[in-house]
Every structure is written in structure tokens, then in C-alpha cells.
PDB file of C-alpha atoms in Angstrom:
ATOM      1  CA  MET Y   1     -10.556   2.162  36.204  1.00  0.00           C
ATOM      2  CA  LYS Y   2      -7.057   3.275  35.276  1.00  0.00           C
ATOM      3  CA  LEU Y   3      -6.270  -0.357  33.651  1.00  0.00           C
ATOM      4  CA  PHE Y   4      -9.517  -0.110  31.551  1.00  0.00           C
ATOM      5  CA  CYS Y   5      -8.336   3.252  30.243  1.00  0.00           C
ATOM      6  CA  LEU Y   6      -4.875   2.027  29.474  1.00  0.00           C
ATOM      7  CA  VAL Y   7      -6.529  -0.954  27.691  1.00  0.00           C
ATOM      8  CA  VAL Y   8      -8.869   1.328  25.688  1.00  0.00           C
ATOM      9  CA  LEU Y   9      -6.051   3.557  24.675  1.00  0.00           C
ATOM     10  CA  PHE Y  10      -3.919   0.641  23.522  1.00  0.00           C
ATOM     11  CA  VAL Y  11      -6.661  -0.675  21.309  1.00  0.00           C
ATOM     12  CA  VAL Y  12      -7.424   2.679  19.964  1.00  0.00           C
ATOM     13  CA  VAL Y  13      -3.755   3.579  18.971  1.00  0.00           C
ATOM     14  CA  GLU Y  14      -2.912  -0.018  17.797  1.00  0.00           C
ATOM     15  CA  GLY Y  15      -6.006   0.158  15.696  1.00  0.00           C
ATOM     16  CA  ALA Y  16      -5.306   3.454  14.014  1.00  0.00           C
ATOM     17  CA  VAL Y  17      -3.996   3.363  10.394  1.00  0.00           C
ATOM     18  CA  LYS Y  18      -0.569   5.025   9.914  1.00  0.00           C
ATOM     19  CA  PHE Y  19       0.809   6.190   6.753  1.00  0.00           C
ATOM     20  CA  GLU Y  20       4.603   6.743   7.152  1.00  0.00           C
ATOM     21  CA  ASN Y  21       7.333   7.741   4.509  1.00  0.00           C
ATOM     22  CA  CYS Y  22      10.127   5.448   5.520  1.00  0.00           C
ATOM     23  CA  HIS Y  23      13.002   6.773   3.552  1.00  0.00           C
ATOM     24  CA  ASN Y  24      15.187   9.788   5.026  1.00  0.00           C
ATOM     25  CA  ASN Y  25      15.788  11.415   1.734  1.00  0.00           C
ATOM     26  CA  PRO Y  26      13.193  10.426  -0.610  1.00  0.00           C
ATOM     27  CA  HIS Y  27      12.938  11.426  -4.454  1.00  0.00           C
ATOM     28  CA  VAL Y  28       9.472  10.445  -4.025  1.00  0.00           C
ATOM     29  CA  HIS Y  29       7.091  11.578  -1.368  1.00  0.00           C
ATOM     30  CA  LEU Y  30       3.557  10.295  -0.823  1.00  0.00           C
ATOM     31  CA  LYS Y  31       0.899  12.152   0.770  1.00  0.00           C
ATOM     32  CA  VAL Y  32      -2.368  10.392   1.600  1.00  0.00           C
ATOM     33  CA  ASP Y  33      -5.422  12.958   1.445  1.00  0.00           C
ATOM     34  CA  HIS Y  34      -8.190  10.256   1.607  1.00  0.00           C
ATOM     35  CA  PHE Y  35      -8.114   6.553   2.805  1.00  0.00           C
ATOM     36  CA  PRO Y  36     -10.686   4.574   4.361  1.00  0.00           C
ATOM     37  CA  ASP Y  37     -10.520   3.468   7.961  1.00  0.00           C
ATOM     38  CA  VAL Y  38     -11.166   0.080   7.084  1.00  0.00           C
ATOM     39  CA  LEU Y  39     -10.193  -1.773   3.990  1.00  0.00           C
ATOM     40  CA  HIS Y  40     -13.547  -3.672   2.717  1.00  0.00           C
ATOM     41  CA  ILE Y  41     -12.534  -6.250   0.408  1.00  0.00           C
ATOM     42  CA  LYS Y  42     -15.695  -7.795  -1.164  1.00  0.00           C
ATOM     43  CA  LYS Y  43     -16.697  -8.410  -4.765  1.00  0.00           C
ATOM     44  CA  GLY Y  44     -18.136  -5.258  -6.268  1.00  0.00           C
ATOM     45  CA  HIS Y  45     -17.271  -3.093  -3.328  1.00  0.00           C
ATOM     46  CA  ASN Y  46     -15.893   0.381  -4.472  1.00  0.00           C
ATOM     47  CA  PHE Y  47     -12.533   1.238  -2.850  1.00  0.00           C
ATOM     48  CA  LYS Y  48     -11.897   5.052  -3.032  1.00  0.00           C
ATOM     49  CA  ALA Y  49      -8.736   6.903  -1.842  1.00  0.00           C
ATOM     50  CA  LYS Y  50      -6.951  10.124  -2.814  1.00  0.00           C
ATOM     51  CA  PHE Y  51      -3.056  10.316  -3.147  1.00  0.00           C
ATOM     52  CA  GLY Y  52      -0.495  13.043  -3.754  1.00  0.00           C
ATOM     53  CA  VAL Y  53       2.867  12.115  -5.049  1.00  0.00           C
ATOM     54  CA  THR Y  54       5.807  14.537  -5.343  1.00  0.00           C
ATOM     55  CA  PHE Y  55       8.572  13.568  -7.558  1.00  0.00           C
ATOM     56  CA  SER Y  56      12.052  15.552  -6.813  1.00  0.00           C
ATOM     57  CA  LYS Y  57      13.922  13.917  -9.731  1.00  0.00           C
ATOM     58  CA  GLU Y  58      13.042  12.427 -12.821  1.00  0.00           C
ATOM     59  CA  LEU Y  59      12.882   8.580 -12.609  1.00  0.00           C
ATOM     60  CA  ALA Y  60      14.624   6.376 -15.267  1.00  0.00           C
ATOM     61  CA  GLN Y  61      12.656   3.093 -16.013  1.00  0.00           C
ATOM     62  CA  PRO Y  62      12.369   0.423 -15.069  1.00  0.00           C
ATOM     63  CA  LEU Y  63      11.415   0.971 -11.468  1.00  0.00           C
ATOM     64  CA  HIS Y  64      11.689  -1.850  -8.856  1.00  0.00           C
ATOM     65  CA  ALA Y  65       9.125  -2.107  -6.279  1.00  0.00           C
ATOM     66  CA  LYS Y  66       9.564  -4.450  -3.075  1.00  0.00           C
ATOM     67  CA  ILE Y  67       6.254  -5.139  -1.309  1.00  0.00           C
ATOM     68  CA  THR Y  68       6.439  -6.535   2.271  1.00  0.00           C
ATOM     69  CA  LEU Y  69       2.930  -7.502   3.568  1.00  0.00           C
ATOM     70  CA  GLU Y  70       2.251  -8.699   7.338  1.00  0.00           C
ATOM     71  CA  LYS Y  71      -0.852  -9.910   8.942  1.00  0.00           C
ATOM     72  CA  LYS Y  72      -1.334  -9.864  12.593  1.00  0.00           C
ATOM     73  CA  VAL Y  73      -2.107 -13.156  14.428  1.00  0.00           C
ATOM     74  CA  ALA Y  74      -2.482 -12.947  18.127  1.00  0.00           C
ATOM     75  CA  PHE Y  75       0.349 -10.685  19.250  1.00  0.00           C
ATOM     76  CA  LEU Y  76       2.918 -11.515  16.106  1.00  0.00           C
ATOM     77  CA  TRP Y  77       3.277  -9.850  12.760  1.00  0.00           C
ATOM     78  CA  VAL Y  78       3.334 -13.029  10.278  1.00  0.00           C
ATOM     79  CA  PRO Y  79       4.865 -12.343   6.815  1.00  0.00           C
ATOM     80  CA  ILE Y  80       2.514 -12.890   3.939  1.00  0.00           C
ATOM     81  CA  PRO Y  81       4.477 -14.988   1.173  1.00  0.00           C
ATOM     82  CA  CYS Y  82       4.427 -14.003  -2.556  1.00  0.00           C
ATOM     83  CA  ILE Y  83       2.004 -16.488  -4.225  1.00  0.00           C
ATOM     84  CA  ASN Y  84       1.071 -15.752  -7.750  1.00  0.00           C
ATOM     85  CA  LYS Y  85       2.358 -12.387  -7.703  1.00  0.00           C
ATOM     86  CA  LEU Y  86       0.433 -11.514  -4.707  1.00  0.00           C
ATOM     87  CA  GLY Y  87       1.601 -10.722  -1.037  1.00  0.00           C
ATOM     88  CA  SER Y  88       5.317  -9.971  -0.225  1.00  0.00           C
ATOM     89  CA  CYS Y  89       6.471  -9.806  -3.821  1.00  0.00           C
ATOM     90  CA  GLU Y  90       8.889  -7.813  -5.925  1.00  0.00           C
ATOM     91  CA  TYR Y  91       8.014  -6.185  -9.241  1.00  0.00           C
ATOM     92  CA  VAL Y  92       9.577  -4.433 -12.147  1.00  0.00           C
ATOM     93  CA  LEU Y  93       7.581  -1.437 -13.128  1.00  0.00           C
ATOM     94  CA  THR Y  94       7.361   0.020 -16.477  1.00  0.00           C
ATOM     95  CA  CYS Y  95       4.708   2.455 -17.915  1.00  0.00           C
ATOM     96  CA  ASP Y  96       3.474  -0.372 -19.975  1.00  0.00           C
ATOM     97  CA  GLU Y  97       3.391  -2.577 -16.920  1.00  0.00           C
ATOM     98  CA  LEU Y  98       1.396  -0.045 -14.928  1.00  0.00           C
ATOM     99  CA  LYS Y  99      -1.162   0.299 -17.773  1.00  0.00           C
ATOM    100  CA  ARG Y 100      -1.562  -3.615 -17.856  1.00  0.00           C
ATOM    101  CA  LEU Y 101      -1.940  -3.784 -14.010  1.00  0.00           C
ATOM    102  CA  ALA Y 102      -4.551  -1.091 -14.190  1.00  0.00           C
ATOM    103  CA  GLY Y 103      -6.298  -2.502 -17.191  1.00  0.00           C
ATOM    104  CA  VAL Y 104      -6.212   0.751 -19.127  1.00  0.00           C
ATOM    105  CA  ASP Y 105      -4.614   1.927 -22.490  1.00  0.00           C
ATOM    106  CA  LYS Y 106      -3.792   5.260 -20.972  1.00  0.00           C
ATOM    107  CA  LEU Y 107      -2.607   6.129 -17.429  1.00  0.00           C
ATOM    108  CA  PRO Y 108      -4.386   9.116 -15.931  1.00  0.00           C
ATOM    109  CA  TYR Y 109      -1.240  10.624 -15.056  1.00  0.00           C
ATOM    110  CA  PRO Y 110       2.273  11.373 -17.087  1.00  0.00           C
ATOM    111  CA  CYS Y 111       4.326   8.210 -17.257  1.00  0.00           C
ATOM    112  CA  PRO Y 112       7.045   8.498 -16.606  1.00  0.00           C
ATOM    113  CA  ALA Y 113       6.470  10.980 -13.990  1.00  0.00           C
ATOM    114  CA  PRO Y 114       7.800  14.393 -14.316  1.00  0.00           C
ATOM    115  CA  ILE Y 115       9.323  16.553 -11.563  1.00  0.00           C
ATOM    116  CA  GLY Y 116       6.478  17.973  -9.277  1.00  0.00           C
ATOM    117  CA  THR Y 117       3.280  16.866  -7.728  1.00  0.00           C
ATOM    118  CA  ILE Y 118       0.616  14.612  -9.143  1.00  0.00           C
ATOM    119  CA  SER Y 119      -2.811  14.239  -7.337  1.00  0.00           C
ATOM    120  CA  ASN Y 120      -4.663  11.182  -8.069  1.00  0.00           C
ATOM    121  CA  ASP Y 121      -8.265   9.887  -6.996  1.00  0.00           C
ATOM    122  CA  VAL Y 122      -8.160   6.090  -6.887  1.00  0.00           C
ATOM    123  CA  ASN Y 123     -11.480   4.446  -7.578  1.00  0.00           C
ATOM    124  CA  VAL Y 124     -11.244   0.588  -7.681  1.00  0.00           C
ATOM    125  CA  ILE Y 125     -14.225  -1.887  -7.904  1.00  0.00           C
ATOM    126  CA  ILE Y 126     -13.239  -5.056  -6.041  1.00  0.00           C
ATOM    127  CA  PRO Y 127     -12.977  -8.118  -8.255  1.00  0.00           C
ATOM    128  CA  GLU Y 128     -13.868 -11.862  -6.935  1.00  0.00           C
ATOM    129  CA  VAL Y 129     -11.788 -12.984  -4.092  1.00  0.00           C
ATOM    130  CA  PRO Y 130     -11.008 -16.449  -3.563  1.00  0.00           C
ATOM    131  CA  SER Y 131     -13.117 -18.345  -0.814  1.00  0.00           C
ATOM    132  CA  ILE Y 132      -9.931 -19.154   1.221  1.00  0.00           C
ATOM    133  CA  VAL Y 133      -8.776 -15.604   1.235  1.00  0.00           C
ATOM    134  CA  GLN Y 134     -12.219 -14.664   2.493  1.00  0.00           C
ATOM    135  CA  LYS Y 135     -12.098 -17.039   5.364  1.00  0.00           C
ATOM    136  CA  ILE Y 136      -8.866 -16.341   6.739  1.00  0.00           C
ATOM    137  CA  GLY Y 137      -8.200 -12.735   5.531  1.00  0.00           C
ATOM    138  CA  THR Y 138      -9.932 -10.605   7.950  1.00  0.00           C
ATOM    139  CA  GLY Y 139      -7.426  -8.710  10.197  1.00  0.00           C
ATOM    140  CA  SER Y 140      -4.915  -6.133  10.769  1.00  0.00           C
ATOM    141  CA  TYR Y 141      -2.209  -5.557   8.101  1.00  0.00           C
ATOM    142  CA  ASN Y 142       1.185  -3.868   7.893  1.00  0.00           C
ATOM    143  CA  PHE Y 143       2.057  -3.113   4.189  1.00  0.00           C
ATOM    144  CA  LYS Y 144       5.391  -1.628   2.898  1.00  0.00           C
ATOM    145  CA  VAL Y 145       6.288  -0.370  -0.500  1.00  0.00           C
ATOM    146  CA  GLU Y 146      10.072   0.080  -1.118  1.00  0.00           C
ATOM    147  CA  LEU Y 147      10.758   1.909  -4.546  1.00  0.00           C
ATOM    148  CA  SER Y 148      14.408   1.651  -6.323  1.00  0.00           C
ATOM    149  CA  ASP Y 149      15.580   3.133  -9.545  1.00  0.00           C
ATOM    150  CA  HIS Y 150      16.837   1.228 -12.636  1.00  0.00           C
ATOM    151  CA  LYS Y 151      20.255   1.033 -10.909  1.00  0.00           C
ATOM    152  CA  LYS Y 152      18.376  -0.294  -7.559  1.00  0.00           C
ATOM    153  CA  ASN Y 153      19.202   2.709  -5.642  1.00  0.00           C
ATOM    154  CA  LYS Y 154      16.342   3.187  -2.905  1.00  0.00           C
ATOM    155  CA  ILE Y 155      14.439   6.259  -3.898  1.00  0.00           C
ATOM    156  CA  ALA Y 156      11.099   5.973  -1.985  1.00  0.00           C
ATOM    157  CA  CYS Y 157       9.427   3.988   0.720  1.00  0.00           C
ATOM    158  CA  VAL Y 158       6.033   4.304   2.452  1.00  0.00           C
ATOM    159  CA  GLN Y 159       4.537   2.153   4.887  1.00  0.00           C
ATOM    160  CA  VAL Y 160       1.067   1.564   6.376  1.00  0.00           C
ATOM    161  CA  LYS Y 161       0.690   0.141   9.725  1.00  0.00           C
ATOM    162  CA  GLY Y 162      -2.300  -1.463  11.424  1.00  0.00           C
ATOM    163  CA  LEU Y 163      -4.688  -1.408   8.406  1.00  0.00           C
ATOM    164  CA  PRO Y 164      -7.952  -3.090   9.297  1.00  0.00           C
ATOM    165  CA  VAL Y 165      -9.244  -5.293   6.500  1.00  0.00           C
ATOM    166  CA  GLN Y 166     -12.595  -7.229   6.261  1.00  0.00           C
ATOM    167  CA  PHE Y 167     -13.300  -9.870   3.620  1.00  0.00           C
TER     168      PHE Y 167
END
């Protein structure tokens, strides 16, 4: 019975989604108010989340974002390579680039971000997903975003561990 309880506890703890600020003295602090327990990636599915971001200093453009994505395969975390700007990639971010990525003419928040806190509801309709990704994509993921300023000084980091994703 003790062994069964330990196995159940391991599965529950391992399966829990954990958001962490992974920078000791961040100028950008992310607070997650709402995020789904399981991320469903299916065409037409409505993804909803709520975030708060606090900026303690003005950030000059461009910003640099390094994204690291890993998928759990058996007992190992396997890095997902950058393919067609998806996966573990690096990006140069400007306000214009953020508008392009969001598909809007005007962002729902000030850009560049002022000192203070911005809260934002995210509501995204999932587009078509390639069939190969649908077949092999379901699983548990680690996701890390490191943000650097225009001089490449690290200013923020957030990571999500054990995010269940279903295709």
C-alpha cells in the first residue's frame, strides 16, 4: 500500500504544471493568474489564459527572446529543435514584430512596456496543426523563455515545467 501511495504521489507531483521565475533579480516578473491544466492544441480550440507582468525598468528595443522547449520521452527530456521558427528558437522582438506575431495593427497593451504592472487576458483560437505534429505531439513539455535587453543582458526568465499537451 505504501508503494502504491508513493507512485500516486510521484505521478501527481510530476504531472502538475509549475510556473517559475528563473532569474534572481528580474526586471520583468510574470504572474500567472489563469492557465489551463492541460493545453489542448486542436484546430478551432479556444486557448484562454490570464497573465500579469511587472516591469521595474524601461526596456529599450529590440529585446531578445531565447525559447527552450523539451518533450518528455519515457524518462528523458528531449530538446525540440528550432524548425521554421517553431521549437527551441531565438527571436528579436520589437513592437512591430509583436504586432505581426499577434496578427494585429495595435497591441492591447503599451509597447514598449512602461514601468509598472500590465494585466492581460490571452484568448487565442488554435490554427491548423500539421498532421505529423498531431500524431507525435501529445505529451508533457518543459518550456523556458529567457529575455535579454538590446545589449544582451539577461533581464527576465520564466519556465513552465511538466505542461501536459494534447493534440
